[in-house]
XYZ file of C-alpha atoms in Angstrom:
535
model
C 2.642 38.732 -32.366
C -1.147 38.799 -32.475
C -3.079 36.007 -30.808
C -5.091 33.498 -32.796
C -8.916 33.521 -32.603
C -8.914 30.246 -30.670
C -6.674 31.803 -28.023
C -9.222 34.556 -27.433
C -11.925 31.918 -26.973
C -9.775 30.016 -24.499
C -9.067 33.206 -22.563
C -12.774 33.699 -21.926
C -12.927 30.338 -20.139
C -9.774 31.124 -18.159
C -11.305 34.424 -17.088
C -14.311 32.558 -15.685
C -11.958 30.420 -13.626
C -9.909 33.395 -12.447
C -12.983 35.304 -11.275
C -14.268 32.254 -9.393
C -11.141 31.815 -7.243
C -11.477 33.026 -3.648
C -8.366 35.234 -3.534
C -8.336 35.517 0.262
C -7.311 31.858 0.491
C -4.407 31.966 -1.949
C -1.005 31.315 -0.419
C 1.325 34.331 -0.409
C 4.643 33.915 -2.199
C 6.566 33.271 1.020
C 4.290 30.328 1.869
C 4.610 28.577 -1.495
C 6.852 25.502 -1.697
C 10.178 25.885 -3.468
C 10.112 25.245 -7.237
C 12.294 22.150 -6.859
C 9.959 20.480 -4.340
C 8.157 17.581 -6.023
C 5.791 16.253 -3.339
C 3.292 18.920 -2.207
C 0.858 16.669 -0.328
C 1.722 18.156 3.080
C 1.598 21.851 2.115
C -1.881 22.349 3.691
C -0.475 21.229 7.057
C 2.621 23.386 6.727
C 1.239 26.657 5.357
C -0.790 27.758 8.391
C -3.890 28.786 6.416
C -6.096 26.007 7.766
C -6.895 25.680 11.462
C -6.382 22.377 13.280
C -10.106 21.650 13.001
C -10.167 22.525 9.292
C -7.282 20.139 8.674
C -9.205 17.488 10.576
C -12.281 18.141 8.433
C -10.437 17.930 5.131
C -8.642 14.742 6.199
C -11.879 12.999 7.196
C -13.597 10.849 4.586
C -17.144 11.568 3.411
C -18.690 8.915 5.636
C -16.977 10.429 8.660
C -18.033 13.944 7.680
C -21.692 12.920 7.539
C -21.369 11.313 10.962
C -19.905 14.534 12.393
C -22.611 16.700 10.840
C -25.317 14.248 11.929
C -24.370 14.617 15.601
C -23.977 18.384 15.333
C -20.206 18.435 15.854
C -19.582 20.215 12.559
C -21.733 22.406 10.323
C -21.975 22.060 6.560
C -20.794 25.654 6.104
C -17.677 25.121 8.227
C -16.827 21.881 6.424
C -17.304 23.441 3.001
C -15.213 26.471 3.948
C -12.374 24.178 5.041
C -12.459 22.310 1.727
C -12.689 25.570 -0.225
C -9.513 26.758 1.458
C -7.703 23.503 0.760
C -8.971 23.399 -2.832
C -7.797 26.959 -3.451
C -4.309 25.984 -2.301
C -4.572 22.797 -4.331
C -5.389 24.696 -7.491
C -2.549 27.132 -6.861
C -0.105 24.198 -6.738
C -1.690 21.706 -9.149
C -3.823 23.660 -11.650
C -6.686 21.194 -11.252
C -9.794 23.432 -11.344
C -11.788 24.897 -14.231
C -14.364 26.779 -12.139
C -15.170 27.235 -8.466
C -18.847 27.477 -7.540
C -18.266 28.779 -4.012
C -21.204 31.169 -3.686
C -23.816 28.630 -4.788
C -22.327 25.905 -2.592
C -22.071 28.137 0.483
C -25.689 29.187 0.067
C -26.709 25.537 -0.108
C -24.556 24.711 2.944
C -26.296 27.410 4.994
C -29.638 25.981 3.922
C -28.535 22.517 5.088
C -27.463 23.954 8.447
C -30.779 25.745 8.840
C -32.627 22.486 8.116
C -30.531 20.696 10.754
C -31.141 23.432 13.339
C -34.889 23.219 12.798
C -35.296 19.440 12.542
C -32.236 17.898 14.175
C -31.846 15.651 11.161
C -29.756 15.658 8.002
C -31.211 16.137 4.524
C -29.793 12.954 3.033
C -26.907 10.473 3.025
C -24.473 13.004 1.492
C -25.537 15.912 3.727
C -22.855 18.595 3.527
C -20.294 16.455 1.676
C -18.077 18.677 -0.537
C -17.774 17.157 -4.018
C -15.617 18.079 -7.013
C -16.951 17.344 -10.480
C -15.269 16.708 -13.813
C -15.915 19.657 -16.130
C -17.844 17.593 -18.706
C -20.737 17.178 -16.234
C -23.196 19.986 -16.949
C -24.529 22.631 -14.578
C -27.418 24.860 -15.553
C -26.355 28.250 -16.947
C -22.676 27.277 -16.938
C -20.451 26.382 -19.875
C -19.586 22.742 -20.559
C -16.722 22.503 -23.068
C -15.126 19.090 -22.346
C -11.675 20.451 -23.153
C -12.560 21.749 -26.629
C -11.855 25.447 -27.202
C -14.633 25.508 -29.794
C -17.181 24.502 -27.176
C -16.406 27.294 -24.682
C -19.621 29.104 -25.651
C -21.871 26.113 -24.924
C -24.028 27.040 -21.944
C -26.034 24.185 -20.502
C -29.784 24.774 -20.150
C -30.144 22.139 -17.415
C -28.231 20.331 -14.708
C -26.972 16.831 -15.448
C -29.082 14.061 -13.919
C -26.133 13.130 -11.675
C -26.079 16.690 -10.307
C -29.780 16.481 -9.483
C -29.409 13.144 -7.706
C -26.448 14.278 -5.613
C -28.000 17.593 -4.589
C -31.166 15.849 -3.441
C -28.929 13.713 -1.219
C -27.440 16.865 0.341
C -24.106 16.969 -1.500
C -22.299 20.283 -2.006
C -20.895 20.424 -5.553
C -18.417 23.271 -5.359
C -15.626 22.969 -7.936
C -15.284 21.685 -11.503
C -12.090 20.013 -12.609
C -9.701 19.811 -15.528
C -9.578 17.199 -18.273
C -7.524 16.629 -21.438
C -8.178 17.878 -24.935
C -10.925 15.663 -26.491
C -11.279 13.881 -23.124
C -9.609 10.830 -24.693
C -6.095 10.959 -23.176
C -4.511 9.282 -20.170
C -2.953 12.665 -19.348
C -4.546 15.972 -18.288
C -3.650 18.904 -20.541
C -5.534 21.156 -22.951
C -5.260 24.476 -24.763
C -7.552 26.246 -22.304
C -6.041 25.731 -18.856
C -2.831 23.831 -19.530
C -1.481 20.880 -17.572
C -2.639 19.543 -14.219
C 0.026 18.177 -11.844
C 0.225 15.105 -9.623
C 0.246 16.062 -5.910
C 2.678 13.265 -4.993
C 5.194 14.375 -7.608
C 4.422 17.447 -9.695
C 6.650 16.199 -12.510
C 4.251 13.299 -13.046
C 0.860 13.233 -14.713
C -2.255 12.938 -12.532
C -3.673 10.592 -15.166
C -6.632 11.047 -17.434
C -9.061 11.742 -18.543
C -10.381 12.550 -15.048
C -6.974 13.971 -14.142
C -8.375 17.031 -12.386
C -10.361 14.683 -10.161
C -7.298 12.570 -9.422
C -5.420 15.678 -8.288
C -8.442 16.980 -6.358
C -9.012 13.817 -4.353
C -5.313 13.012 -4.018
C -4.743 16.449 -2.420
C -8.049 16.188 -0.489
C -9.554 19.247 -2.134
C -12.919 17.468 -1.933
C -14.277 14.486 -0.039
C -15.576 12.763 -3.192
C -14.920 13.426 -6.867
C -17.042 12.634 -9.905
C -15.144 11.254 -12.889
C -16.020 9.379 -16.053
C -14.567 6.175 -17.462
C -14.608 4.870 -21.033
C -11.152 3.290 -21.052
C -9.733 3.839 -17.584
C -10.468 7.510 -16.926
C -11.539 7.036 -13.291
C -9.179 4.206 -12.382
C -5.977 5.607 -13.890
C -6.180 9.027 -12.129
C -7.102 7.239 -8.893
C -4.038 4.993 -9.254
C -1.669 7.779 -10.309
C -2.759 9.969 -7.371
C -2.993 7.275 -4.702
C -6.748 7.353 -4.133
C -9.720 5.007 -4.516
C -12.023 4.797 -7.520
C -14.635 2.569 -9.086
C -15.608 2.231 -12.702
C -19.199 0.968 -12.329
C -20.926 -1.331 -14.764
C -22.484 0.913 -17.414
C -26.034 2.123 -16.821
C -25.805 1.704 -13.043
C -25.286 5.500 -12.806
C -26.968 8.292 -14.809
C -25.295 9.851 -17.853
C -27.662 12.466 -19.301
C -26.227 15.968 -19.226
C -22.615 14.951 -19.818
C -20.701 16.515 -22.705
C -18.661 14.134 -24.842
C -17.875 14.256 -28.554
C -19.736 11.505 -30.392
C -23.008 11.308 -28.468
C -24.936 8.221 -29.484
C -21.866 5.979 -29.490
C -23.222 3.031 -27.550
C -20.854 0.262 -28.601
C -18.800 0.796 -25.464
C -20.419 3.380 -23.238
C -18.796 5.856 -20.919
C -19.948 5.844 -17.306
C -19.794 8.246 -14.374
C -18.376 7.093 -11.058
C -16.613 8.272 -7.886
C -13.067 8.830 -6.716
C -12.625 9.037 -2.954
C -10.253 8.478 -0.047
C -11.834 5.291 1.296
C -13.640 2.239 -0.016
C -16.575 2.942 2.257
C -17.011 6.286 0.497
C -17.186 4.549 -2.881
C -19.924 2.364 -1.440
C -21.678 5.388 0.100
C -21.650 7.179 -3.243
C -22.909 4.236 -5.286
C -25.580 3.331 -2.748
C -26.784 6.944 -2.606
C -26.925 7.427 -6.377
C -28.819 4.189 -6.927
C -31.179 4.972 -4.020
C -31.923 8.272 -5.771
C -33.699 6.269 -8.511
C -32.051 8.029 -11.458
C -34.043 5.755 -13.787
C -37.042 7.949 -13.021
C -35.271 10.797 -14.863
C -33.194 8.814 -17.350
C -34.828 5.762 -18.907
C -31.553 4.060 -19.879
C -30.440 3.655 -16.254
C -31.081 0.148 -14.989
C -33.607 0.068 -12.113
C -31.406 -2.179 -9.980
C -31.550 -1.429 -6.233
C -28.169 -1.423 -4.461
C -27.609 -4.709 -2.645
C -26.134 -4.889 0.851
C -23.324 -7.440 0.599
C -21.570 -8.844 3.646
C -17.802 -8.855 3.285
C -16.660 -12.501 3.377
C -13.490 -14.300 2.375
C -15.134 -17.186 0.503
C -14.156 -16.099 -3.002
C -11.482 -16.971 -5.545
C -9.137 -14.342 -6.940
C -7.596 -14.775 -10.366
C -4.215 -13.059 -10.504
C -3.367 -11.325 -13.781
C 0.361 -10.685 -13.419
C 0.951 -9.442 -16.959
C -1.405 -8.717 -19.859
C 0.939 -10.326 -22.377
C 1.436 -7.036 -24.211
C 3.382 -4.714 -21.892
C 5.234 -6.045 -18.847
C 4.541 -4.163 -15.575
C 7.279 -2.043 -14.047
C 9.171 -3.295 -10.954
C 7.081 -1.404 -8.336
C 3.884 -2.956 -9.671
C 5.405 -6.444 -9.690
C 6.573 -5.968 -6.092
C 3.116 -4.836 -4.986
C 1.414 -7.713 -6.814
C 3.743 -10.310 -5.250
C 3.252 -8.884 -1.784
C -0.518 -8.711 -2.256
C -0.820 -12.316 -3.413
C 1.405 -13.589 -0.594
C -0.736 -11.787 1.990
C -3.997 -13.012 0.445
C -2.773 -16.603 0.454
C -1.566 -16.301 4.042
C -5.030 -15.030 5.009
C -6.695 -18.055 3.423
C -7.952 -16.403 0.221
C -7.732 -18.819 -2.687
C -5.795 -17.427 -5.644
C -5.123 -18.850 -9.095
C -2.989 -17.469 -11.883
C -5.146 -15.882 -14.578
C -3.836 -15.774 -18.124
C -4.943 -12.761 -20.209
C -7.686 -13.810 -22.584
C -7.457 -12.266 -26.067
C -6.639 -8.773 -24.800
C -5.392 -7.635 -28.220
C -8.695 -8.699 -29.718
C -10.747 -6.925 -27.062
C -8.761 -3.716 -27.400
C -9.173 -3.673 -31.168
C -12.939 -3.947 -30.692
C -12.878 -1.111 -28.165
C -10.939 1.283 -30.397
C -13.236 0.476 -33.321
C -16.180 1.458 -31.147
C -14.556 4.614 -29.810
C -14.224 6.048 -33.317
C -16.807 4.297 -35.487
C -17.111 7.543 -37.479
C -13.348 7.679 -38.042
C -13.072 10.177 -35.132
C -15.053 12.769 -37.122
C -16.935 13.936 -34.018
C -13.672 14.757 -32.250
C -11.877 16.276 -35.236
C -14.894 18.451 -36.085
C -14.966 19.724 -32.496
C -11.262 20.596 -32.734
C -11.693 22.214 -36.130
C -14.532 24.424 -34.886
C -11.970 26.698 -33.210
C -8.811 25.893 -35.133
C -6.960 25.056 -31.935
C -3.765 23.019 -32.382
C -3.847 19.311 -31.698
C -1.805 18.155 -28.723
C 0.558 15.210 -29.369
C -1.568 12.626 -27.539
C -4.615 13.735 -29.519
C -2.869 12.850 -32.750
C -1.834 9.484 -31.357
C -5.335 8.707 -30.098
C -6.780 8.846 -33.590
C -4.110 6.761 -35.353
C -6.186 3.587 -35.274
C -9.572 5.226 -35.882
C -11.410 3.666 -38.819
C -14.698 4.822 -40.244
C -17.062 1.882 -40.366
C -20.133 1.168 -42.403
C -23.343 0.250 -40.605
C -22.756 -3.401 -41.464
C -19.194 -3.256 -40.124
C -20.419 -1.631 -36.927
C -22.980 -4.394 -36.461
C -20.254 -6.989 -36.962
C -18.089 -5.375 -34.278
C -21.076 -5.373 -31.909
C -21.337 -9.134 -32.409
C -17.613 -9.532 -31.775
C -17.980 -7.572 -28.541
C -20.852 -9.713 -27.289
C -19.071 -12.953 -28.186
C -15.936 -11.772 -26.386
C -17.931 -10.953 -23.272
C -19.611 -14.361 -23.290
C -16.312 -16.186 -23.791
C -14.639 -14.316 -20.942
C -17.552 -14.930 -18.587
C -17.558 -18.638 -19.466
C -13.827 -18.841 -18.790
C -14.243 -17.263 -15.347
C -17.002 -19.756 -14.564
C -14.895 -22.659 -15.829
C -11.927 -21.619 -13.692
C -14.133 -20.849 -10.677
C -12.793 -17.279 -10.521
C -14.921 -14.591 -8.881
C -12.606 -11.562 -9.154
C -9.404 -10.641 -10.965
C -6.549 -8.802 -9.242
C -4.319 -6.929 -11.670
C -2.272 -3.789 -12.282
C -4.135 -0.606 -13.162
C -1.322 0.621 -15.384
C 2.006 -0.644 -16.613
C 3.636 1.552 -13.952
C 2.741 3.649 -10.925
C 2.079 6.752 -13.037
C 3.097 8.316 -16.325
C 5.145 11.324 -17.272
C 3.338 14.291 -18.857
C 2.494 13.697 -22.522
C 3.873 10.161 -22.266
C 0.827 8.318 -20.877
C -0.245 5.996 -23.663
C -0.809 2.496 -22.377
C -4.375 1.840 -21.267
C -5.025 -1.920 -21.815
C -4.817 -2.806 -18.098
C -8.009 -0.799 -17.609
C -9.557 -0.633 -21.085
C -10.038 -4.362 -21.551
C -12.507 -4.300 -18.652
C -14.426 -1.495 -20.388
C -15.121 -3.589 -23.469
C -16.076 -6.465 -21.160
C -18.164 -3.976 -19.103
C -16.833 -5.343 -15.817
C -16.689 -3.109 -12.721
C -13.203 -2.307 -11.465
C -12.089 -0.908 -8.110
C -8.710 0.794 -7.634
C -7.162 1.005 -4.177
C -3.772 2.062 -2.779
C -1.583 -0.723 -1.377
C 0.118 1.540 1.144
C 3.397 1.116 -0.736
C 5.417 3.739 -2.579
C 8.207 3.508 -5.110
C 11.470 2.543 -3.438
C 14.558 3.257 -5.520
C 16.433 0.293 -4.027
C 13.655 -2.275 -4.016
C 12.303 -1.203 -7.407
C 15.466 -1.105 -9.475
C 15.211 -1.733 -13.216
C 15.260 -5.438 -14.077
C 18.149 -5.509 -16.529
C 17.505 -9.186 -17.278
C 14.041 -8.550 -18.734
C 13.818 -9.037 -22.516
C 10.947 -7.061 -24.095
C 8.563 -9.046 -26.300
C 7.839 -6.291 -28.806
C 8.640 -2.693 -29.677
C 5.613 -1.565 -27.696
C 6.711 -3.579 -24.679
C 10.217 -2.178 -25.007
C 8.960 1.408 -25.232
C 6.848 1.035 -22.105
C 9.476 -0.826 -20.092
C 12.420 1.432 -20.942
C 10.346 4.464 -19.877
C 10.811 3.293 -16.289
C 13.547 4.582 -14.025
C 12.906 4.572 -10.253
C 14.295 8.076 -9.733
C 11.554 9.492 -11.990
C 8.815 8.192 -9.723
C 9.949 9.286 -6.279
C 7.072 9.215 -3.737
C 4.621 7.772 -6.261
C 2.011 5.571 -4.522
C 1.414 2.037 -5.773
C -2.195 1.063 -6.453
C -3.820 -2.128 -7.723
C -7.161 -3.013 -9.291
C -9.786 -5.629 -8.451
C -12.234 -6.453 -11.234
C -15.585 -8.193 -10.807
C -18.305 -9.602 -13.001
C -20.725 -7.425 -14.927
C -23.497 -5.948 -12.751
C -21.758 -7.260 -9.620
C -20.623 -3.824 -8.472
C -21.722 -4.416 -4.881
C -19.901 -7.746 -4.695
C -16.767 -6.184 -6.196
C -16.720 -3.396 -3.607
C -17.307 -5.892 -0.784
C -14.465 -8.101 -2.018
C -12.222 -5.060 -2.439
C -12.814 -4.203 1.210
C -11.591 -7.656 2.214
C -8.641 -7.620 -0.186
C -7.507 -4.118 0.758
C -7.804 -4.903 4.451
C -5.564 -7.943 4.072
C -3.015 -6.240 1.829
C -2.692 -3.165 4.032
C -3.106 -5.003 7.307
């Protein structure tokens, strides 16, 4: 049977990936885990490919790496080589990469080492930090296709502004990562590379749309990952893969040079942000990007310097137990109860927070996603004739083409909703909201649909930080609550999808949400909250 034209286009992109893989670091067949092994997190320690020092490097967070390179203990080239080895193994097991950029990154690492030898100082706050980057972020002279087969011939003429800022700070951007078709799913699958797996349980999704980044950081293929978030696409992969992530307030980070269907959609903007393995790395990343003054290259970025906020306990946490639409699964409820009990015992004031018009906010968000009736996305799909994946079809069900007047009306609804929510927080004296990131700990492939626990904060444009609680699914403690009566068909569908045996070894993460433009305060509060919960 002859292949379709779109398949030939997709093969070209796969060939680029294949040629970029450093074959000397692939695991031989006898070192690969058995096909029935679900959790592959510890394979790097078991396989023997990485030395003791290389394991130490790849299990050190970005802040620690910079400290080691600053005192001369480690070189940028050695650190990058360690992460390249681990990332090669990670791709072999998880299918997370779309292109390795090893040669360019190694050349830059040697340049950083030469600078350090000559001056005794580091280049910048991210000196030698290996970073993975979601494929939609453009690199000069490389293709940016954003998961569309029809875009696999789009070569970027320039680097994205984010790439420029990070390189000036000394970062080593060395691998690009997978994302779903259209970049509008909670899963990570497309017709070019196929499905990416979750390192904690390969039968689970790594989340989306920054699913390649979730897998990368969860497996420690990189010290920091760059994702994007328009409805939960940083926070969901971070939660599914047991890492940390922040969805910043829009326009705190640069956007120019990012490929996304529907450019010019500004009703609810997408934003770039980090995934990492510590909260201090999220702070390091945000502080570094803002200090790079991206507003001097991109006029839309707000010229707000990063504030140094002391971590104190004098704040009030509103606790959103349930969004009123889909009831959280038992592991999430257990983690929430434990978290609140520990916060109260530590003297943090908590109050129950009722969801405020979440249905209304989500309707506004979907209207803004697809104000053209999803024409931008469907045209991009049609350009190659590639088949639509099931979640693509579902994503466009509620798309409605709006007139200019209708779009203006939705903008007013958005602004009124934001003002009402802010007023309610002020009235209740609530500084931050603790809530689930997802209805469960993760989703199964092609079954990840429910995004309101993250998306409502997108339409409100409130920063959200995801952090692991240190808990995992326990089949005894997290048994199905047979007494629960679903409130709707949607609630029933989400709740009956849970069975503890499906989510073996899945980490449990939560989300802390702050007020718009209070990214620094939200990270500082998250540091306090996480310390108490995991203490």
